[in-house]
Amino acid sequence: MSAPARPTENATSPDRAAFAEEWQAWHRQKDETFAGPHGFLAITSLNWLDENPTRFPDAPGRWSSTADGVTVLLDEGEELELDGEVLRGRHDFGVLAERASLYPAAGDAVFEVARRGGHDILRPRHPDSALRQSFTGTPAYDPDPRWAVPGRYEAFATPRPTTVGAVVEGLEHVYDAVGRIDFAVDGTSYALTAFEGAAPGTLHVLFTDATSGVTTYAANRSLSVPAPDADGNVTLDFNRATNLPCAYTDLATCPLPPAENRLPLAVEAGELIPTVPAATTRSVPA
């Protein structure tokens, strides 16, 4: 493989030691959150709900989904708690919005009720899951200020509904693309389609590059981008490119990047392939 394109460091690059220290604190916090008692590494099963009330070995009750939403039927002696309310017998969670999640709890576990790609799912999360207990952290490239690349954001006149695939065969996700980020590496121009970020004004990018499937997770990486300034200037800090949950567990339904976000350069920054990669065969039940 040819040598990767590298951004040129300039006089405004931050002190490398301070930059590395700030990155390490961020990455440590990111891994601690991800591996929290009810984080993605605590998930013990992914269950696709249908109209037949079904009991799963790692969750109380019998669960079903119809056009009226998700329902659980709890036997005598079984209960859940949601937002301070104790649930017994039959409980209707109603119709969930796409990408919404509820987290009823029992004991030290929570039971994520969610809607993904038009399907209702149940994902129990147990703190003693084998994956969480064995997690030792996510490997990553050494932080390098040269991969904090300046860019220019241009908002679309109106958000563009964008359908992307998923790591689960037969599943699709639809996101509103809000604009495009243009940037350059070694004098070559590139662009990334951006979605809305988690915080107001921020942006979210899904991408692959020439390292994908070699040193970084093959399906996707995720990058959060701070809100653009008044002139549309942003910083793409690829040192903070992270794996999505599907890199660690086959119990995730992660989206794939839009086709235009498959970068032809090697972004040797950010998180690497986890030491225990997930299985690759997963699909929506027929």
Coordinates of C-alpha atoms in Angstrom, one line a residue:
M1 CA 0.0 0.0 0.0
S2 CA 1.3 3.4 -0.9
A3 CA 2.3 5.9 1.8
P4 CA -0.7 7.7 3.1
A5 CA -1.4 11.4 2.4
R6 CA -0.6 13.5 5.5
P7 CA -1.8 16.9 6.3
T8 CA 0.9 19.5 6.6
E9 CA 1.8 20.7 10.1
N10 CA 2.0 24.5 10.3
A11 CA 2.9 27.1 12.8
T12 CA -0.6 27.2 14.3
S13 CA -0.5 23.4 15.2
P14 CA -1.0 23.0 19.0
D15 CA 1.8 21.8 21.2
R16 CA 2.1 18.0 20.6
A17 CA 2.3 17.1 24.3
A18 CA -0.7 19.2 25.3
F19 CA -2.6 17.9 22.2
A20 CA -1.8 14.3 23.2
E21 CA -2.8 14.8 26.8
E22 CA -6.2 16.3 25.9
W23 CA -6.8 13.5 23.4
Q24 CA -5.9 10.8 26.0
A25 CA -8.4 12.3 28.5
W26 CA -11.1 12.4 25.9
H27 CA -10.4 8.8 24.7
R28 CA -10.3 7.5 28.2
Q29 CA -13.7 9.1 29.0
K30 CA -15.2 7.8 25.7
D31 CA -14.1 4.2 26.5
E32 CA -15.4 4.5 30.1
T33 CA -18.8 5.6 28.9
F34 CA -18.9 3.0 26.2
A35 CA -18.1 0.2 28.7
G36 CA -20.4 1.6 31.4
P37 CA -22.7 -0.8 33.4
H38 CA -25.5 -0.3 30.8
G39 CA -23.4 0.7 27.7
F40 CA -23.2 -1.2 24.4
L41 CA -20.8 -3.7 25.8
A42 CA -23.4 -4.8 28.4
I43 CA -25.9 -5.9 25.7
T44 CA -26.5 -9.7 25.9
S45 CA -29.0 -10.2 23.0
L46 CA -30.7 -8.5 20.1
N47 CA -34.3 -9.6 19.7
W48 CA -36.6 -8.6 16.8
L49 CA -40.1 -8.3 18.1
D50 CA -43.3 -9.4 16.2
E51 CA -46.9 -9.9 17.1
N52 CA -46.2 -13.2 19.0
P53 CA -45.6 -12.6 22.7
T54 CA -42.1 -14.1 23.2
R55 CA -40.0 -14.7 26.4
F56 CA -36.3 -14.2 26.1
P57 CA -33.9 -15.9 28.5
D58 CA -32.2 -12.6 29.6
A59 CA -35.3 -10.5 30.2
P60 CA -38.5 -10.7 32.3
G61 CA -41.9 -10.9 30.6
R62 CA -43.2 -11.8 27.1
W63 CA -42.6 -9.2 24.5
S64 CA -44.4 -8.4 21.3
S65 CA -44.8 -5.6 18.7
T66 CA -47.8 -4.6 16.5
A67 CA -49.0 -1.5 14.7
D68 CA -49.9 -0.2 18.1
G69 CA -46.4 -0.4 19.4
V70 CA -44.5 -2.6 21.9
T71 CA -46.1 -4.5 24.7
V72 CA -44.7 -6.6 27.6
L73 CA -46.7 -9.1 29.6
L74 CA -45.2 -9.6 33.0
D75 CA -46.0 -12.7 35.1
E76 CA -46.9 -12.7 38.7
G77 CA -43.8 -11.7 40.7
E78 CA -42.2 -10.0 37.7
E79 CA -41.9 -6.2 37.5
L80 CA -40.0 -3.4 35.7
E81 CA -39.4 0.2 36.6
L82 CA -39.5 3.0 34.0
D83 CA -39.1 6.7 34.9
G84 CA -40.0 6.0 38.5
E85 CA -43.1 4.0 37.7
V86 CA -43.3 0.3 38.6
L87 CA -44.7 -1.8 35.7
R88 CA -46.7 -5.0 36.4
G89 CA -48.9 -7.2 34.3
R90 CA -49.4 -5.8 30.9
H91 CA -47.7 -2.6 29.8
D92 CA -48.0 -0.9 26.4
F93 CA -45.0 1.2 25.5
G94 CA -46.8 2.6 22.5
V95 CA -45.4 3.4 19.1
L96 CA -41.7 4.4 19.3
A97 CA -40.2 7.0 17.0
E98 CA -37.4 5.8 14.7
R99 CA -34.1 5.7 16.6
A100 CA -35.9 6.2 19.9
S101 CA -35.1 4.0 22.9
L102 CA -36.7 3.4 26.3
Y103 CA -34.9 1.8 29.2
P104 CA -37.1 -0.1 31.7
A105 CA -35.0 -1.7 34.5
A106 CA -35.1 -4.6 36.8
G107 CA -32.4 -5.3 39.4
D108 CA -29.0 -4.2 38.0
A109 CA -30.1 -4.7 34.3
V110 CA -31.9 -2.5 31.9
F111 CA -33.9 -3.6 28.9
E112 CA -33.7 -1.3 25.9
V113 CA -36.9 -1.1 23.9
A114 CA -36.1 0.6 20.6
R115 CA -37.0 1.1 17.0
R116 CA -34.4 0.7 14.3
G117 CA -35.0 0.7 10.6
G118 CA -38.7 0.4 11.0
H119 CA -38.4 -2.7 13.4
D120 CA -39.0 -2.8 17.1
I121 CA -36.3 -4.5 19.1
L122 CA -35.5 -5.5 22.6
R123 CA -31.8 -5.4 23.8
P124 CA -31.2 -6.5 27.4
R125 CA -28.1 -4.8 29.0
H126 CA -26.5 -6.7 31.9
P127 CA -23.4 -5.3 33.7
D128 CA -21.9 -8.8 34.0
S129 CA -21.9 -9.5 30.3
A130 CA -18.9 -11.4 29.1
L131 CA -18.0 -8.7 26.5
R132 CA -18.1 -5.9 29.0
Q133 CA -16.1 -7.9 31.6
S134 CA -13.3 -8.7 29.0
F135 CA -13.0 -5.2 27.6
T136 CA -9.6 -3.6 28.0
G137 CA -9.9 -0.5 25.9
T138 CA -9.9 0.5 22.3
P139 CA -6.6 0.7 20.4
A140 CA -5.9 3.8 18.4
Y141 CA -3.3 5.6 16.4
D142 CA -1.1 8.0 18.3
P143 CA -2.8 11.4 18.3
D144 CA -1.2 13.7 15.7
P145 CA -2.1 17.4 15.4
R146 CA -1.7 17.2 11.7
W147 CA -4.9 15.2 11.4
A148 CA -6.9 18.0 12.9
V149 CA -7.8 19.3 9.4
P150 CA -9.5 22.6 8.7
G151 CA -12.7 22.5 6.6
R152 CA -15.5 24.6 5.3
Y153 CA -19.2 23.6 5.9
E154 CA -21.9 24.5 3.4
A155 CA -25.5 23.8 4.5
F156 CA -28.0 22.5 2.0
A157 CA -30.9 24.7 1.3
T158 CA -33.1 22.1 2.9
P159 CA -32.1 18.8 4.6
R160 CA -31.9 15.9 2.2
P161 CA -33.3 12.5 3.4
T162 CA -30.5 10.0 2.8
T163 CA -31.0 6.3 2.9
V164 CA -28.0 4.3 4.0
G165 CA -27.4 0.6 4.6
A166 CA -26.7 -1.1 7.9
V167 CA -24.4 -3.8 9.2
V168 CA -27.6 -5.9 9.6
E169 CA -28.5 -7.4 6.2
G170 CA -31.9 -6.2 5.1
L171 CA -32.0 -3.2 7.3
E172 CA -31.9 0.5 6.2
H173 CA -31.6 3.8 8.0
V174 CA -32.8 7.2 6.8
Y175 CA -31.0 10.3 8.0
D176 CA -31.4 14.0 7.1
A177 CA -28.2 15.2 5.4
V178 CA -27.8 18.8 6.4
G179 CA -24.8 19.8 4.4
R180 CA -21.3 19.1 3.1
I181 CA -17.9 19.6 4.5
D182 CA -15.1 20.4 2.1
F183 CA -11.4 19.9 3.2
A184 CA -8.0 19.2 1.7
V185 CA -5.1 16.9 2.5
D186 CA -1.8 17.5 0.8
G187 CA -3.4 19.8 -1.7
T188 CA -6.1 17.3 -2.8
S189 CA -9.7 18.3 -2.1
Y190 CA -12.3 16.0 -0.5
A191 CA -15.8 16.3 0.8
L192 CA -18.0 14.6 3.3
T193 CA -21.8 14.6 3.7
A194 CA -22.8 15.6 7.2
F195 CA -25.8 14.8 9.4
E196 CA -27.0 16.6 12.5
G197 CA -24.9 16.0 15.6
A198 CA -26.1 15.1 19.0
A199 CA -25.8 18.6 20.4
P200 CA -27.5 21.6 18.7
G201 CA -25.5 23.0 15.9
T202 CA -22.9 20.2 15.8
L203 CA -22.4 17.8 12.9
H204 CA -21.9 14.1 12.6
V205 CA -20.0 12.3 9.8
L206 CA -19.9 8.6 8.9
F207 CA -17.0 7.5 6.7
T208 CA -14.6 4.9 5.5
D209 CA -11.2 5.4 4.0
A210 CA -8.2 3.4 2.6
T211 CA -7.4 2.1 6.1
S212 CA -10.9 0.5 6.5
G213 CA -10.6 -3.3 6.8
V214 CA -6.8 -3.0 7.1
T215 CA -6.1 -1.2 10.4
T216 CA -9.5 0.3 11.1
Y217 CA -13.0 -1.2 11.3
A218 CA -14.2 -2.1 7.8
A219 CA -17.8 -1.0 7.9
N220 CA -17.6 2.6 9.2
R221 CA -16.1 5.1 11.5
S222 CA -17.9 8.0 13.2
L223 CA -16.7 11.6 13.6
S224 CA -18.4 14.3 15.7
V225 CA -17.7 17.8 14.4
P226 CA -18.1 21.0 16.5
A227 CA -20.6 23.6 15.3
P228 CA -19.3 25.7 12.4
D229 CA -18.4 29.3 13.0
A230 CA -20.3 32.2 11.3
D231 CA -18.2 31.7 8.2
G232 CA -18.8 27.9 8.0
N233 CA -15.3 27.1 9.3
V234 CA -14.9 23.7 11.0
T235 CA -12.2 21.4 12.2
L236 CA -12.3 17.7 11.3
D237 CA -10.2 16.2 14.0
F238 CA -9.7 12.7 12.6
N239 CA -7.8 11.8 15.8
R240 CA -11.3 11.5 17.3
A241 CA -12.7 9.2 14.7
T242 CA -14.4 6.4 16.7
N243 CA -15.7 3.0 16.1
L244 CA -19.4 2.4 16.1
P245 CA -20.8 -0.3 18.5
C246 CA -21.0 -2.8 15.6
A247 CA -17.1 -2.9 15.6
Y248 CA -17.4 -4.6 19.0
T249 CA -20.6 -6.6 19.0
D250 CA -22.9 -8.2 16.5
L251 CA -25.9 -7.1 18.6
A252 CA -25.8 -3.6 17.1
T253 CA -27.7 -2.2 14.1
C254 CA -25.2 0.5 13.0
P255 CA -25.6 2.5 9.8
L256 CA -23.1 2.4 6.9
P257 CA -21.7 5.7 5.5
P258 CA -23.3 7.2 2.4
A259 CA -21.5 6.2 -0.7
E260 CA -19.9 9.6 -1.2
N261 CA -18.2 9.4 2.2
R262 CA -15.9 6.6 1.2
L263 CA -12.6 8.5 1.1
P264 CA -9.9 7.3 -1.2
L265 CA -7.1 8.4 1.1
A266 CA -5.7 6.6 4.2
V267 CA -6.7 8.4 7.3
E268 CA -4.1 7.1 9.8
A269 CA -5.8 8.6 12.8
G270 CA -8.4 7.7 15.3
E271 CA -9.5 4.3 16.6
L272 CA -8.2 1.0 15.2
I273 CA -9.9 -2.4 14.9
P274 CA -10.9 -3.6 18.4
T275 CA -8.9 -6.5 19.7
V276 CA -12.0 -8.8 19.7
P277 CA -13.9 -7.8 16.5
A278 CA -17.6 -8.7 16.1
A279 CA -19.0 -11.4 14.0
T280 CA -19.9 -10.4 10.5
T281 CA -23.0 -12.4 9.7
R282 CA -26.2 -10.7 10.9
S283 CA -29.6 -10.1 9.4
V284 CA -33.2 -9.1 10.1
P285 CA -35.3 -12.3 10.7
A286 CA -37.7 -13.1 7.9

